[in-house]
Structure formats: structure tokens, C-alpha cells
């Protein structure tokens, strides 16, 4: 029976610790190629196990471009010198197209010397130097023509990865088809190599999605389509290309609705629609609902909170804000945000008393963003209802207490000026607005225009 992942993780961590406790952190070195395996290993040792000073050693002369870029960005890596570049290795040691055993035989026969005499004899006769028969080490007749081939022969595993990293697997496969009885690249292996090389490039640089795009082009119904599309979308989002990111995530949701990546794709798409594409926040509600319908526990709180924020229905906002708060999967800040959403929806629905109580409770903590917004909304409510005395009280308490959220603080001062104007204290309103104009560090048009229009009205 396989061990649980958490136990495997703990056992691995203990082995690393045992080694370093015995030899010392300065004696531990990791061979770092910039590929997936060694990148994970380095992250595990330095960040999970806490051994920040463990050195990595890399031989960049034989790595592909994307791996080299990642290596050069990584701290505490010693670069080892190499004798030959990739091109020189191909030219000096040959083109890899056959199995390692056969390649070694042909390489020895192409380059006869005293040192490889026994190997050459074994390859040609299947008889060892002691006279024992070893048929499996005899070179098959079908490969003997390669002995006189003008192209040197080597193994092909490295070359497959090399061409994959360049996006040239089809060309390499075509080349292999021209070599009689060479081991061919089958469709599954080509797809696996294309995916691995694309992921390696992306892991080294989140903006490097050329090979990921090539995978989607070459394998539109590929088995790795879901993770590839998610990576592309994540890259596009980080680059500010929100419309294309959203379209990519919609493609994923339609093509792979049962994939492991589906819930994460829904969440990312909903967040982009809500926050990053003007005029499309209302579409986010349906995506958040689709996320809730997956039943995935890890995403349920985000789904409920998203519906509460974006729904056009106040009754639905109240329902899902409460679900989010009762879910148990949200932090204190998000719980306060849901209280604010619920309170404002209740205020619009006519449940005024309970809504004002909730806003007052939140406003008592102006250090939090929800508390700052609640104080402003509470002040706005009193001003809208011509209760300038209570508006002054709430807003004066808020502005004197202060908050790290400068935009909301500026809104509070503007509304406080409105409250003073409503009480006939225009001189105080003007004083607050002039002070805000001179001292506000932000440049949001909403704040600057509000200050300007109010000062003009007070002339």
C-alpha cells in the first residue's frame, strides 16, 4: 500500500536533515540543471527544509536556453566549466538516434583504437575476450551499415529533449524516419516531450509561453491541454492581457470540465471578469456559481464570496455573504468584507436597523478596509437622510482615528465637509476640502474631482 503524500514529504525532509546534520550545510551541494526535478529539489531543500545556504552547481554549457535563464536567476549557484558546448558535443560525439548499447558499439567501430579493441571484437562476433558467447552484445546485421556512415552515431535521449526545447520535434521525427530501422518517436512520446519542454520553459520564465502555445496548436485535444491552458492564462494575466487570459480560461472550461484544473480556472476567470475587464463584472456571477457547483471544498468560500460581491440581487448577496461567513474557509478580512456586503444589501432592502448596527460594528475597526468602507457608507447614509449631526459624529470619529486606506480616508473627509455644509458651517467644509486638496497624496480622479466640484460650489 502506497504511503500518504504527507508521510512521504516528512520522510524526505528527515533524510535531508539527517544528511546535513551529519556532514554540515556547507558540505551539501545540489546538481542543478534548471529542469523540473532539480528545481523542485532545490526549492524543497532551501525553502521547505530551511537550508538556505546549500549551494547548487550547474553546468550551463550543456543546458538549453530556458534552463540557463532560470539558473542565472537563482541565488547561490556555482557555474561549472564544460569542455564542449551542445553543438560541439554533437559534432564531436555524434548524432543520437539509436539505443545506448547499439550506439556505443557503432561509436567504437567508427573510432577503432587499442582501448576499445575488446568492445569492437565483442560487437562483431558476440564472443568475449575470454571466449564466452554473449549474443546480446553482438551488433545486429541491420545496424552494420552505420559503421561506414559519414555521420557519427550517439544515443538519442538528450537529442529528443534538445529538439523538444527548441520546438523542433516534428523536424527531428522526420529526420529519424529517414534512418533505416532507427528507433522512432511515437505519438505519445512526442506529446510528452512537447509538454515537458513547454513546462520547463514556463517554469524558468512565466512569460515564456511559446512552447505552451505550440502544444495547444499541435495537440488541440491533447491529454495535457488543461494544465497548458491554465499556465498560458496565468502568464497572460500577469502580463496584463486580461481579455486573452479570460478567453483562454473559457476554452479550458469548455474543453476540460472534468479536469483537476477546472475549478482553479473558473476562479481565475471569475476574478478577471470581476476586477480586470471593464463592463463585465456581472458575468463573473455565473462563473462563481459554476465554481460553487463543482462542490470542491477548497474553492467554496471563494465561490460564495464572489457571488455575494457580484450578484445583481440583494437577496442573493445576503444569502451568499452569510454562506461565505459560515463556510469556515475565509480569513478575518474576508469575513468583514462579507459583513459589509450583507449590511449594504440589507440597507437597500429596507432592513435598516440591522444594517446600521452591522455598519457601526465594522466602522469601529477603521484599520481594516471593510471597517474604513463601513464608516464612509454609514456617513453617506446619514447625509442622504439629512441627518447631518450623526453624519458628523461618525465621520469625525473615523477621520480622527485614521486608517491606512488613504482613498477611504479622503472619502471620509469629503463627506465630513458635506455634513458641515448641511449644518450651515460652510467655512468648516471649505477648510477641510482645501486641506485635503493640499495634502492628499493620491491622484484618483474620483477624489480630485469631488474636491474641486465642492470647493466651486462653496465660492
CSV table of C-alpha atoms in Angstrom, one decimal:
chain,number,residue,atom,x,y,z
A,1,UNK,CA,0.0,0.0,0.0
A,2,UNK,CA,1.4,3.4,-1.0
A,3,UNK,CA,2.2,5.8,1.8
A,4,UNK,CA,0.2,9.1,2.0
A,5,UNK,CA,1.9,12.1,0.4
A,6,UNK,CA,2.3,13.9,3.7
A,7,UNK,CA,4.3,11.0,5.1
A,8,UNK,CA,6.5,10.8,2.0
A,9,UNK,CA,7.1,14.5,2.4
A,10,UNK,CA,8.1,14.2,6.0
A,11,UNK,CA,10.4,11.2,5.3
A,12,UNK,CA,12.2,13.1,2.6
A,13,UNK,CA,12.6,16.1,4.8
A,14,UNK,CA,14.0,13.9,7.6
A,15,UNK,CA,16.6,12.3,5.2
A,16,UNK,CA,17.7,15.7,4.0
A,17,UNK,CA,18.1,16.8,7.7
A,18,UNK,CA,20.0,13.7,8.6
A,19,UNK,CA,22.4,14.2,5.8
A,20,UNK,CA,23.0,17.9,6.6
A,21,UNK,CA,23.2,17.3,10.3
A,22,UNK,CA,25.9,14.7,9.7
A,23,UNK,CA,28.0,16.4,7.0
A,24,UNK,CA,27.1,20.1,7.6
A,25,UNK,CA,25.2,22.6,5.4
A,26,UNK,CA,28.5,23.8,3.8
A,27,UNK,CA,29.3,20.3,2.6
A,28,UNK,CA,25.9,19.7,0.9
A,29,UNK,CA,25.8,20.5,-2.9
A,30,UNK,CA,22.9,20.0,-5.3
A,31,UNK,CA,23.4,19.4,-9.0
A,32,UNK,CA,21.1,22.0,-10.6
A,33,UNK,CA,20.2,21.7,-14.3
A,34,UNK,CA,17.3,24.2,-14.3
A,35,UNK,CA,14.9,21.3,-15.1
A,36,UNK,CA,11.8,20.4,-13.2
A,37,UNK,CA,13.3,17.7,-11.0
A,38,UNK,CA,16.4,19.7,-9.8
A,39,UNK,CA,14.3,22.9,-9.4
A,40,UNK,CA,11.8,21.2,-7.1
A,41,UNK,CA,14.7,19.6,-5.2
A,42,UNK,CA,16.4,22.9,-4.7
A,43,UNK,CA,13.2,24.6,-3.6
A,44,UNK,CA,12.5,21.7,-1.2
A,45,UNK,CA,15.9,21.8,0.4
A,46,UNK,CA,16.2,25.6,0.7
A,47,UNK,CA,12.6,26.7,1.4
A,48,UNK,CA,10.8,23.6,2.9
A,49,UNK,CA,13.7,22.2,4.9
A,50,UNK,CA,15.1,25.7,5.6
A,51,UNK,CA,18.7,25.2,4.5
A,52,UNK,CA,19.1,28.5,2.6
A,53,UNK,CA,22.9,28.1,2.3
A,54,UNK,CA,23.0,24.9,0.4
A,55,UNK,CA,25.0,25.5,-2.8
A,56,UNK,CA,23.8,24.5,-6.2
A,57,UNK,CA,26.2,23.6,-9.0
A,58,UNK,CA,25.3,23.9,-12.7
A,59,UNK,CA,26.9,23.0,-16.0
A,60,UNK,CA,25.2,25.6,-18.2
A,61,UNK,CA,27.2,24.8,-21.3
A,62,UNK,CA,25.1,21.7,-22.0
A,63,UNK,CA,21.7,23.1,-20.9
A,64,UNK,CA,19.0,24.6,-23.2
A,65,UNK,CA,18.3,28.3,-23.2
A,66,UNK,CA,15.3,28.2,-20.9
A,67,UNK,CA,17.2,26.2,-18.2
A,68,UNK,CA,20.1,28.6,-18.4
A,69,UNK,CA,17.9,31.6,-17.9
A,70,UNK,CA,16.4,30.0,-14.7
A,71,UNK,CA,19.9,29.0,-13.5
A,72,UNK,CA,21.2,32.6,-13.9
A,73,UNK,CA,18.3,34.0,-11.9
A,74,UNK,CA,18.8,31.6,-9.0
A,75,UNK,CA,20.9,32.6,-6.0
A,76,UNK,CA,24.0,30.8,-4.7
A,77,UNK,CA,24.7,28.8,-7.9
A,78,UNK,CA,28.2,27.9,-8.8
A,79,UNK,CA,28.7,27.6,-12.6
A,80,UNK,CA,31.0,24.7,-13.5
A,81,UNK,CA,33.0,24.9,-16.7
A,82,UNK,CA,32.5,22.4,-19.5
A,83,UNK,CA,34.8,21.1,-22.2
A,84,UNK,CA,32.3,21.3,-25.0
A,85,UNK,CA,29.1,23.2,-26.0
A,86,UNK,CA,26.0,21.4,-27.1
A,87,UNK,CA,26.9,22.0,-30.7
A,88,UNK,CA,30.5,20.7,-30.1
A,89,UNK,CA,29.1,17.6,-28.4
A,90,UNK,CA,27.0,16.8,-31.4
A,91,UNK,CA,29.9,17.4,-33.8
A,92,UNK,CA,32.5,15.6,-31.6
A,93,UNK,CA,30.5,12.7,-30.2
A,94,UNK,CA,27.8,12.2,-32.8
A,95,UNK,CA,24.1,12.5,-33.5
A,96,UNK,CA,21.9,10.4,-31.1
A,97,UNK,CA,19.5,8.1,-32.9
A,98,UNK,CA,19.7,4.6,-31.5
A,99,UNK,CA,19.8,2.8,-28.1
A,100,UNK,CA,22.7,3.4,-25.9
A,101,UNK,CA,24.1,-0.1,-26.2
A,102,UNK,CA,24.0,-0.1,-30.0
A,103,UNK,CA,25.3,3.5,-30.2
A,104,UNK,CA,28.3,2.5,-28.1
A,105,UNK,CA,29.1,-0.4,-30.3
A,106,UNK,CA,28.9,1.7,-33.5
A,107,UNK,CA,30.9,4.5,-31.9
A,108,UNK,CA,33.7,2.1,-31.0
A,109,UNK,CA,33.7,0.6,-34.5
A,110,UNK,CA,33.7,4.0,-36.1
A,111,UNK,CA,36.7,5.1,-34.0
A,112,UNK,CA,38.9,2.0,-33.6
A,113,UNK,CA,41.7,2.2,-31.0
A,114,UNK,CA,43.7,-0.1,-28.8
A,115,UNK,CA,41.4,0.8,-25.8
A,116,UNK,CA,38.2,-0.3,-27.5
A,117,UNK,CA,39.6,-3.4,-29.2
A,118,UNK,CA,37.7,-5.8,-26.9
A,119,UNK,CA,34.4,-3.9,-27.3
A,120,UNK,CA,34.9,-4.0,-31.1
A,121,UNK,CA,35.6,-7.7,-31.1
A,122,UNK,CA,32.5,-8.4,-28.9
A,123,UNK,CA,30.3,-6.2,-31.2
A,124,UNK,CA,31.4,-8.0,-34.3
A,125,UNK,CA,31.5,-11.6,-33.1
A,126,UNK,CA,29.4,-11.8,-29.9
A,127,UNK,CA,32.4,-13.6,-28.2
A,128,UNK,CA,34.1,-12.1,-25.1
A,129,UNK,CA,37.8,-11.8,-24.8
A,130,UNK,CA,37.7,-14.9,-22.6
A,131,UNK,CA,36.0,-16.9,-25.3
A,132,UNK,CA,32.4,-16.9,-23.7
A,133,UNK,CA,29.4,-16.4,-26.0
A,134,UNK,CA,27.5,-13.2,-25.4
A,135,UNK,CA,25.0,-12.9,-28.3
A,136,UNK,CA,23.1,-9.9,-26.8
A,137,UNK,CA,26.2,-7.9,-27.2
A,138,UNK,CA,26.7,-8.7,-30.9
A,139,UNK,CA,25.8,-5.9,-33.2
A,140,UNK,CA,22.8,-6.8,-35.3
A,141,UNK,CA,23.4,-7.1,-39.1
A,142,UNK,CA,20.8,-4.3,-39.7
A,143,UNK,CA,23.0,-1.8,-38.0
A,144,UNK,CA,26.3,-2.6,-39.5
A,145,UNK,CA,25.8,-0.3,-42.4
A,146,UNK,CA,26.2,2.6,-39.9
A,147,UNK,CA,29.8,1.7,-39.3
A,148,UNK,CA,30.8,3.3,-42.5
A,149,UNK,CA,28.2,6.1,-42.2
A,150,UNK,CA,29.8,9.6,-42.5
A,151,UNK,CA,27.6,10.8,-39.6
A,152,UNK,CA,28.8,9.8,-36.1
A,153,UNK,CA,26.2,8.0,-34.0
A,154,UNK,CA,25.3,8.5,-30.4
A,155,UNK,CA,22.3,7.9,-28.1
A,156,UNK,CA,19.1,9.9,-28.7
A,157,UNK,CA,17.6,10.7,-25.3
A,158,UNK,CA,19.4,14.0,-24.9
A,159,UNK,CA,18.7,15.0,-28.5
A,160,UNK,CA,15.0,14.4,-28.1
A,161,UNK,CA,14.9,16.7,-25.2
A,162,UNK,CA,17.1,19.2,-27.0
A,163,UNK,CA,14.9,19.4,-30.1
A,164,UNK,CA,11.8,19.5,-27.9
A,165,UNK,CA,13.2,22.6,-26.1
A,166,UNK,CA,13.6,24.2,-29.5
A,167,UNK,CA,10.1,23.3,-30.6
A,168,UNK,CA,11.5,21.2,-33.4
A,169,UNK,CA,10.3,17.7,-32.6
A,170,UNK,CA,8.5,17.2,-35.9
A,171,UNK,CA,11.7,18.0,-37.8
A,172,UNK,CA,13.6,15.6,-35.6
A,173,UNK,CA,11.0,12.9,-36.1
A,174,UNK,CA,11.2,13.4,-39.8
A,175,UNK,CA,14.9,13.0,-39.7
A,176,UNK,CA,14.6,9.7,-37.8
A,177,UNK,CA,12.2,8.4,-40.4
A,178,UNK,CA,14.9,8.7,-42.9
A,179,UNK,CA,17.3,6.5,-40.9
A,180,UNK,CA,16.6,2.8,-41.7
A,181,UNK,CA,15.2,1.0,-38.6
A,182,UNK,CA,16.2,3.8,-36.2
A,183,UNK,CA,14.0,3.9,-33.1
A,184,UNK,CA,11.2,6.3,-34.0
A,185,UNK,CA,9.4,8.9,-31.9
A,186,UNK,CA,5.8,7.6,-31.3
A,187,UNK,CA,2.9,10.0,-30.9
A,188,UNK,CA,2.7,9.6,-27.1
A,189,UNK,CA,6.4,10.3,-26.6
A,190,UNK,CA,6.3,13.3,-28.9
A,191,UNK,CA,3.4,14.8,-26.9
A,192,UNK,CA,5.1,14.0,-23.6
A,193,UNK,CA,8.3,15.7,-24.7
A,194,UNK,CA,6.4,18.7,-26.1
A,195,UNK,CA,4.6,19.1,-22.8
A,196,UNK,CA,7.7,18.6,-20.6
A,197,UNK,CA,9.8,21.1,-22.6
A,198,UNK,CA,6.9,23.7,-22.6
A,199,UNK,CA,6.5,23.3,-18.8
A,200,UNK,CA,10.3,23.6,-18.3
A,201,UNK,CA,10.4,26.9,-20.3
A,202,UNK,CA,7.4,28.3,-18.4
A,203,UNK,CA,8.9,27.3,-15.0
A,204,UNK,CA,12.0,29.3,-15.9
A,205,UNK,CA,10.1,32.3,-17.1
A,206,UNK,CA,6.4,32.8,-16.6
A,207,UNK,CA,6.3,35.0,-19.8
A,208,UNK,CA,7.8,32.3,-22.0
A,209,UNK,CA,4.7,30.6,-23.3
A,210,UNK,CA,5.8,30.0,-26.9
A,211,UNK,CA,6.1,26.2,-26.4
A,212,UNK,CA,2.9,26.1,-24.5
A,213,UNK,CA,1.1,27.8,-27.4
A,214,UNK,CA,2.8,25.3,-29.8
A,215,UNK,CA,1.4,22.4,-27.7
A,216,UNK,CA,-2.1,23.8,-28.0
A,217,UNK,CA,-1.6,24.2,-31.7
A,218,UNK,CA,-0.2,20.7,-32.2
A,219,UNK,CA,-2.4,18.9,-29.7
A,220,UNK,CA,-5.8,20.7,-29.6
A,221,UNK,CA,-7.3,17.7,-27.8
A,222,UNK,CA,-4.1,16.6,-26.0
A,223,UNK,CA,-4.1,14.9,-22.6
A,224,UNK,CA,-2.2,17.9,-21.1
A,225,UNK,CA,-4.4,20.5,-22.6
A,226,UNK,CA,-5.9,21.7,-19.2
A,227,UNK,CA,-2.6,22.4,-17.4
A,228,UNK,CA,-1.2,24.0,-20.5
A,229,UNK,CA,-4.2,26.4,-21.0
A,230,UNK,CA,-4.1,27.3,-17.3
A,231,UNK,CA,-0.4,28.1,-17.5
A,232,UNK,CA,-1.0,30.2,-20.6
A,233,UNK,CA,-3.8,32.1,-18.9
A,234,UNK,CA,-1.8,32.7,-15.8
A,235,UNK,CA,1.0,34.1,-17.9
A,236,UNK,CA,-1.3,36.4,-19.8
A,237,UNK,CA,-2.9,37.7,-16.6
A,238,UNK,CA,0.4,38.5,-15.1
A,239,UNK,CA,1.3,40.4,-18.3
A,240,UNK,CA,-2.0,42.4,-18.1
A,241,UNK,CA,-3.5,40.7,-21.2
A,242,UNK,CA,-6.8,40.1,-19.4
A,243,UNK,CA,-9.2,39.6,-22.4
A,244,UNK,CA,-7.0,36.9,-23.9
A,245,UNK,CA,-6.5,35.3,-20.5
A,246,UNK,CA,-10.2,35.2,-20.0
A,247,UNK,CA,-10.8,33.7,-23.4
A,248,UNK,CA,-8.1,31.0,-22.7
A,249,UNK,CA,-9.8,30.1,-19.4
A,250,UNK,CA,-13.2,29.9,-21.1
A,251,UNK,CA,-11.6,27.5,-23.6
A,252,UNK,CA,-10.3,25.3,-20.8
A,253,UNK,CA,-13.7,25.3,-19.0
A,254,UNK,CA,-15.4,24.2,-22.2
A,255,UNK,CA,-12.8,21.6,-23.3
A,256,UNK,CA,-11.9,20.1,-20.0
A,257,UNK,CA,-14.8,20.5,-17.5
A,258,UNK,CA,-13.7,17.4,-15.5
A,259,UNK,CA,-10.1,18.2,-15.2
A,260,UNK,CA,-8.2,18.9,-12.0
A,261,UNK,CA,-7.5,22.4,-13.3
A,262,UNK,CA,-11.2,23.2,-13.9
A,263,UNK,CA,-12.0,24.8,-10.5
A,264,UNK,CA,-8.9,26.9,-10.4
A,265,UNK,CA,-9.6,28.0,-14.0
A,266,UNK,CA,-13.1,29.1,-13.0
A,267,UNK,CA,-11.9,31.1,-10.0
A,268,UNK,CA,-9.2,32.9,-12.1
A,269,UNK,CA,-11.7,33.6,-14.9
A,270,UNK,CA,-14.3,35.0,-12.4
A,271,UNK,CA,-11.7,37.2,-10.8
A,272,UNK,CA,-10.5,38.6,-14.1
A,273,UNK,CA,-14.1,39.3,-15.2
A,274,UNK,CA,-14.9,41.0,-11.8
A,275,UNK,CA,-11.8,43.1,-11.5
A,276,UNK,CA,-9.9,43.5,-14.7
A,277,UNK,CA,-12.2,43.8,-17.7
A,278,UNK,CA,-14.4,46.9,-17.6
A,279,UNK,CA,-18.1,46.3,-18.0
A,280,UNK,CA,-18.1,42.5,-17.5
A,281,UNK,CA,-18.3,42.2,-13.7
A,282,UNK,CA,-21.9,40.9,-14.0
A,283,UNK,CA,-20.7,37.9,-16.0
A,284,UNK,CA,-18.5,36.9,-13.1
A,285,UNK,CA,-21.5,35.8,-11.0
A,286,UNK,CA,-22.4,32.9,-13.3
A,287,UNK,CA,-18.7,31.8,-13.3
A,288,UNK,CA,-18.6,31.9,-9.5
A,289,UNK,CA,-21.8,29.9,-9.4
A,290,UNK,CA,-20.3,27.3,-11.7
A,291,UNK,CA,-17.4,27.1,-9.3
A,292,UNK,CA,-19.8,26.6,-6.4
A,293,UNK,CA,-21.5,23.8,-8.3
A,294,UNK,CA,-18.2,21.8,-8.6
A,295,UNK,CA,-18.5,21.1,-4.9
A,296,UNK,CA,-14.8,21.5,-4.4
A,297,UNK,CA,-14.3,22.3,-0.7
A,298,UNK,CA,-11.1,24.3,-1.2
A,299,UNK,CA,-12.8,26.7,-3.6
A,300,UNK,CA,-16.3,27.0,-1.9
A,301,UNK,CA,-15.5,30.1,0.2
A,302,UNK,CA,-14.1,32.0,-2.8
A,303,UNK,CA,-17.2,31.0,-4.9
A,304,UNK,CA,-19.7,32.2,-2.2
A,305,UNK,CA,-17.8,35.4,-1.6
A,306,UNK,CA,-17.6,36.1,-5.4
A,307,UNK,CA,-21.4,35.6,-5.8
A,308,UNK,CA,-22.0,37.9,-2.9
A,309,UNK,CA,-19.8,40.7,-4.4
A,310,UNK,CA,-21.0,40.5,-8.0
A,311,UNK,CA,-24.7,39.4,-7.9
A,312,UNK,CA,-27.3,41.9,-9.0
A,313,UNK,CA,-29.8,40.6,-6.5
A,314,UNK,CA,-29.6,41.9,-2.9
A,315,UNK,CA,-31.4,38.8,-1.6
A,316,UNK,CA,-28.7,36.7,-3.3
A,317,UNK,CA,-25.9,38.9,-1.9
A,318,UNK,CA,-27.2,38.5,1.6
A,319,UNK,CA,-27.6,34.7,1.1
A,320,UNK,CA,-24.1,34.1,-0.2
A,321,UNK,CA,-22.4,36.6,2.1
A,322,UNK,CA,-23.8,34.5,5.0
A,323,UNK,CA,-22.8,31.3,3.3
A,324,UNK,CA,-19.2,32.6,2.9
A,325,UNK,CA,-19.0,33.7,6.5
A,326,UNK,CA,-20.3,30.3,7.8
A,327,UNK,CA,-18.1,28.3,5.4
A,328,UNK,CA,-15.1,28.5,7.7
A,329,UNK,CA,-12.7,28.8,4.8
A,330,UNK,CA,-12.1,32.5,4.9
A,331,UNK,CA,-9.9,34.8,6.9
A,332,UNK,CA,-10.9,37.7,9.2
A,333,UNK,CA,-10.6,40.3,6.4
A,334,UNK,CA,-12.7,38.4,4.0
A,335,UNK,CA,-15.3,37.8,6.8
A,336,UNK,CA,-15.5,41.5,7.4
A,337,UNK,CA,-15.9,42.1,3.7
A,338,UNK,CA,-18.8,39.7,3.6
A,339,UNK,CA,-20.4,41.5,6.6
A,340,UNK,CA,-20.1,44.8,4.7
A,341,UNK,CA,-21.7,43.3,1.6
A,342,UNK,CA,-24.5,41.9,3.6
A,343,UNK,CA,-25.1,45.1,5.5
A,344,UNK,CA,-25.3,47.2,2.3
A,345,UNK,CA,-27.6,44.7,0.7
A,346,UNK,CA,-29.9,44.8,3.8
A,347,UNK,CA,-29.8,48.6,3.8
A,348,UNK,CA,-31.0,48.7,0.2
A,349,UNK,CA,-33.7,46.1,1.0
A,350,UNK,CA,-35.2,48.1,3.8
A,351,UNK,CA,-33.7,46.2,6.8
A,352,UNK,CA,-32.3,49.5,8.0
A,353,UNK,CA,-31.9,48.9,11.8
A,354,UNK,CA,-29.9,45.6,11.5
A,355,UNK,CA,-27.9,47.1,8.6
A,356,UNK,CA,-26.8,50.2,10.6
A,357,UNK,CA,-25.9,48.0,13.5
A,358,UNK,CA,-23.6,45.9,11.3
A,359,UNK,CA,-22.0,49.0,9.7
A,360,UNK,CA,-21.4,50.6,13.1
A,361,UNK,CA,-19.8,47.4,14.3
A,362,UNK,CA,-17.5,47.3,11.3
A,363,UNK,CA,-16.7,51.0,11.5
A,364,UNK,CA,-15.3,50.5,15.0
A,365,UNK,CA,-12.2,48.9,13.3
A,366,UNK,CA,-11.2,51.5,10.6
A,367,UNK,CA,-7.7,49.9,10.3
A,368,UNK,CA,-9.3,47.2,8.1
A,369,UNK,CA,-10.5,48.0,4.6
A,370,UNK,CA,-14.1,46.8,5.4
A,371,UNK,CA,-14.2,49.0,8.5
A,372,UNK,CA,-13.0,52.0,6.6
A,373,UNK,CA,-15.6,51.5,3.9
A,374,UNK,CA,-18.3,50.9,6.5
A,375,UNK,CA,-17.6,54.2,8.2
A,376,UNK,CA,-17.8,56.0,4.8
A,377,UNK,CA,-21.0,54.2,3.9
A,378,UNK,CA,-22.5,54.9,7.3
A,379,UNK,CA,-21.7,58.6,6.9
A,380,UNK,CA,-23.2,58.6,3.4
A,381,UNK,CA,-26.4,57.1,4.7
A,382,UNK,CA,-26.9,59.8,7.3
A,383,UNK,CA,-26.1,62.5,4.8
A,384,UNK,CA,-28.6,61.1,2.3
A,385,UNK,CA,-31.2,61.1,5.0
A,386,UNK,CA,-30.3,64.7,6.1
A,387,UNK,CA,-29.1,63.5,9.5
A,388,UNK,CA,-26.0,65.7,9.4
A,389,UNK,CA,-25.4,65.5,13.2
A,390,UNK,CA,-25.0,61.7,13.1
A,391,UNK,CA,-23.0,62.0,9.9
A,392,UNK,CA,-20.6,64.4,11.5
A,393,UNK,CA,-20.2,62.2,14.6
A,394,UNK,CA,-19.5,59.0,12.5
A,395,UNK,CA,-17.1,60.7,10.1
A,396,UNK,CA,-15.3,62.8,12.7
A,397,UNK,CA,-14.6,59.6,14.7
A,398,UNK,CA,-13.4,57.9,11.5
A,399,UNK,CA,-11.1,60.7,10.3
A,400,UNK,CA,-9.6,61.3,13.8
A,401,UNK,CA,-9.0,57.6,14.3
A,402,UNK,CA,-7.3,57.4,10.9
A,403,UNK,CA,-6.8,54.4,8.6
A,404,UNK,CA,-4.0,53.2,6.4
A,405,UNK,CA,-6.5,53.2,3.5
A,406,UNK,CA,-5.9,56.7,2.1
A,407,UNK,CA,-8.6,56.6,-0.6
A,408,UNK,CA,-11.3,55.8,2.0
A,409,UNK,CA,-9.9,58.4,4.4
A,410,UNK,CA,-10.2,61.0,1.6
A,411,UNK,CA,-13.8,60.0,1.0
A,412,UNK,CA,-14.4,60.4,4.7
A,413,UNK,CA,-13.1,64.0,4.8
A,414,UNK,CA,-15.2,64.9,1.7
A,415,UNK,CA,-18.3,63.5,3.3
A,416,UNK,CA,-17.4,65.3,6.6
A,417,UNK,CA,-17.3,68.6,4.6
A,418,UNK,CA,-20.8,67.7,3.2
A,419,UNK,CA,-22.0,67.2,6.7
A,420,UNK,CA,-20.7,70.6,7.8
A,421,UNK,CA,-22.2,72.3,4.8
A,422,UNK,CA,-25.5,70.6,5.6
A,423,UNK,CA,-25.4,72.1,9.1
A,424,UNK,CA,-24.7,75.6,7.6
A,425,UNK,CA,-21.0,75.5,8.5
A,426,UNK,CA,-19.6,76.3,5.1
A,427,UNK,CA,-16.4,77.7,6.5
A,428,UNK,CA,-15.5,74.4,8.1
A,429,UNK,CA,-16.4,72.5,4.9
A,430,UNK,CA,-14.2,74.7,2.9
A,431,UNK,CA,-11.3,74.4,5.3
A,432,UNK,CA,-11.4,70.6,5.3
A,433,UNK,CA,-11.6,70.5,1.5
A,434,UNK,CA,-8.7,72.9,1.0
A,435,UNK,CA,-6.6,71.0,3.4
A,436,UNK,CA,-7.4,67.7,1.7
A,437,UNK,CA,-6.6,69.2,-1.7
A,438,UNK,CA,-3.1,70.3,-0.5
A,439,UNK,CA,-2.2,67.2,1.4
A,440,UNK,CA,-3.9,64.2,-0.3
A,441,UNK,CA,-1.1,62.0,-1.8
A,442,UNK,CA,-3.2,60.2,-4.3
A,443,UNK,CA,-4.2,61.2,-7.8
A,444,UNK,CA,-7.6,59.3,-8.3
A,445,UNK,CA,-9.9,61.4,-10.5
A,446,UNK,CA,-12.9,60.5,-8.2
A,447,UNK,CA,-11.3,62.2,-5.2
A,448,UNK,CA,-9.8,65.2,-7.1
A,449,UNK,CA,-13.0,65.9,-9.0
A,450,UNK,CA,-15.1,65.6,-5.8
A,451,UNK,CA,-12.8,68.2,-4.0
A,452,UNK,CA,-12.9,70.6,-7.0
A,453,UNK,CA,-16.7,70.5,-7.5
A,454,UNK,CA,-17.4,71.0,-3.8
A,455,UNK,CA,-15.0,73.9,-3.5
A,456,UNK,CA,-16.5,75.6,-6.6
A,457,UNK,CA,-20.0,75.2,-5.0
A,458,UNK,CA,-18.8,76.9,-1.9
A,459,UNK,CA,-17.5,80.1,-3.6
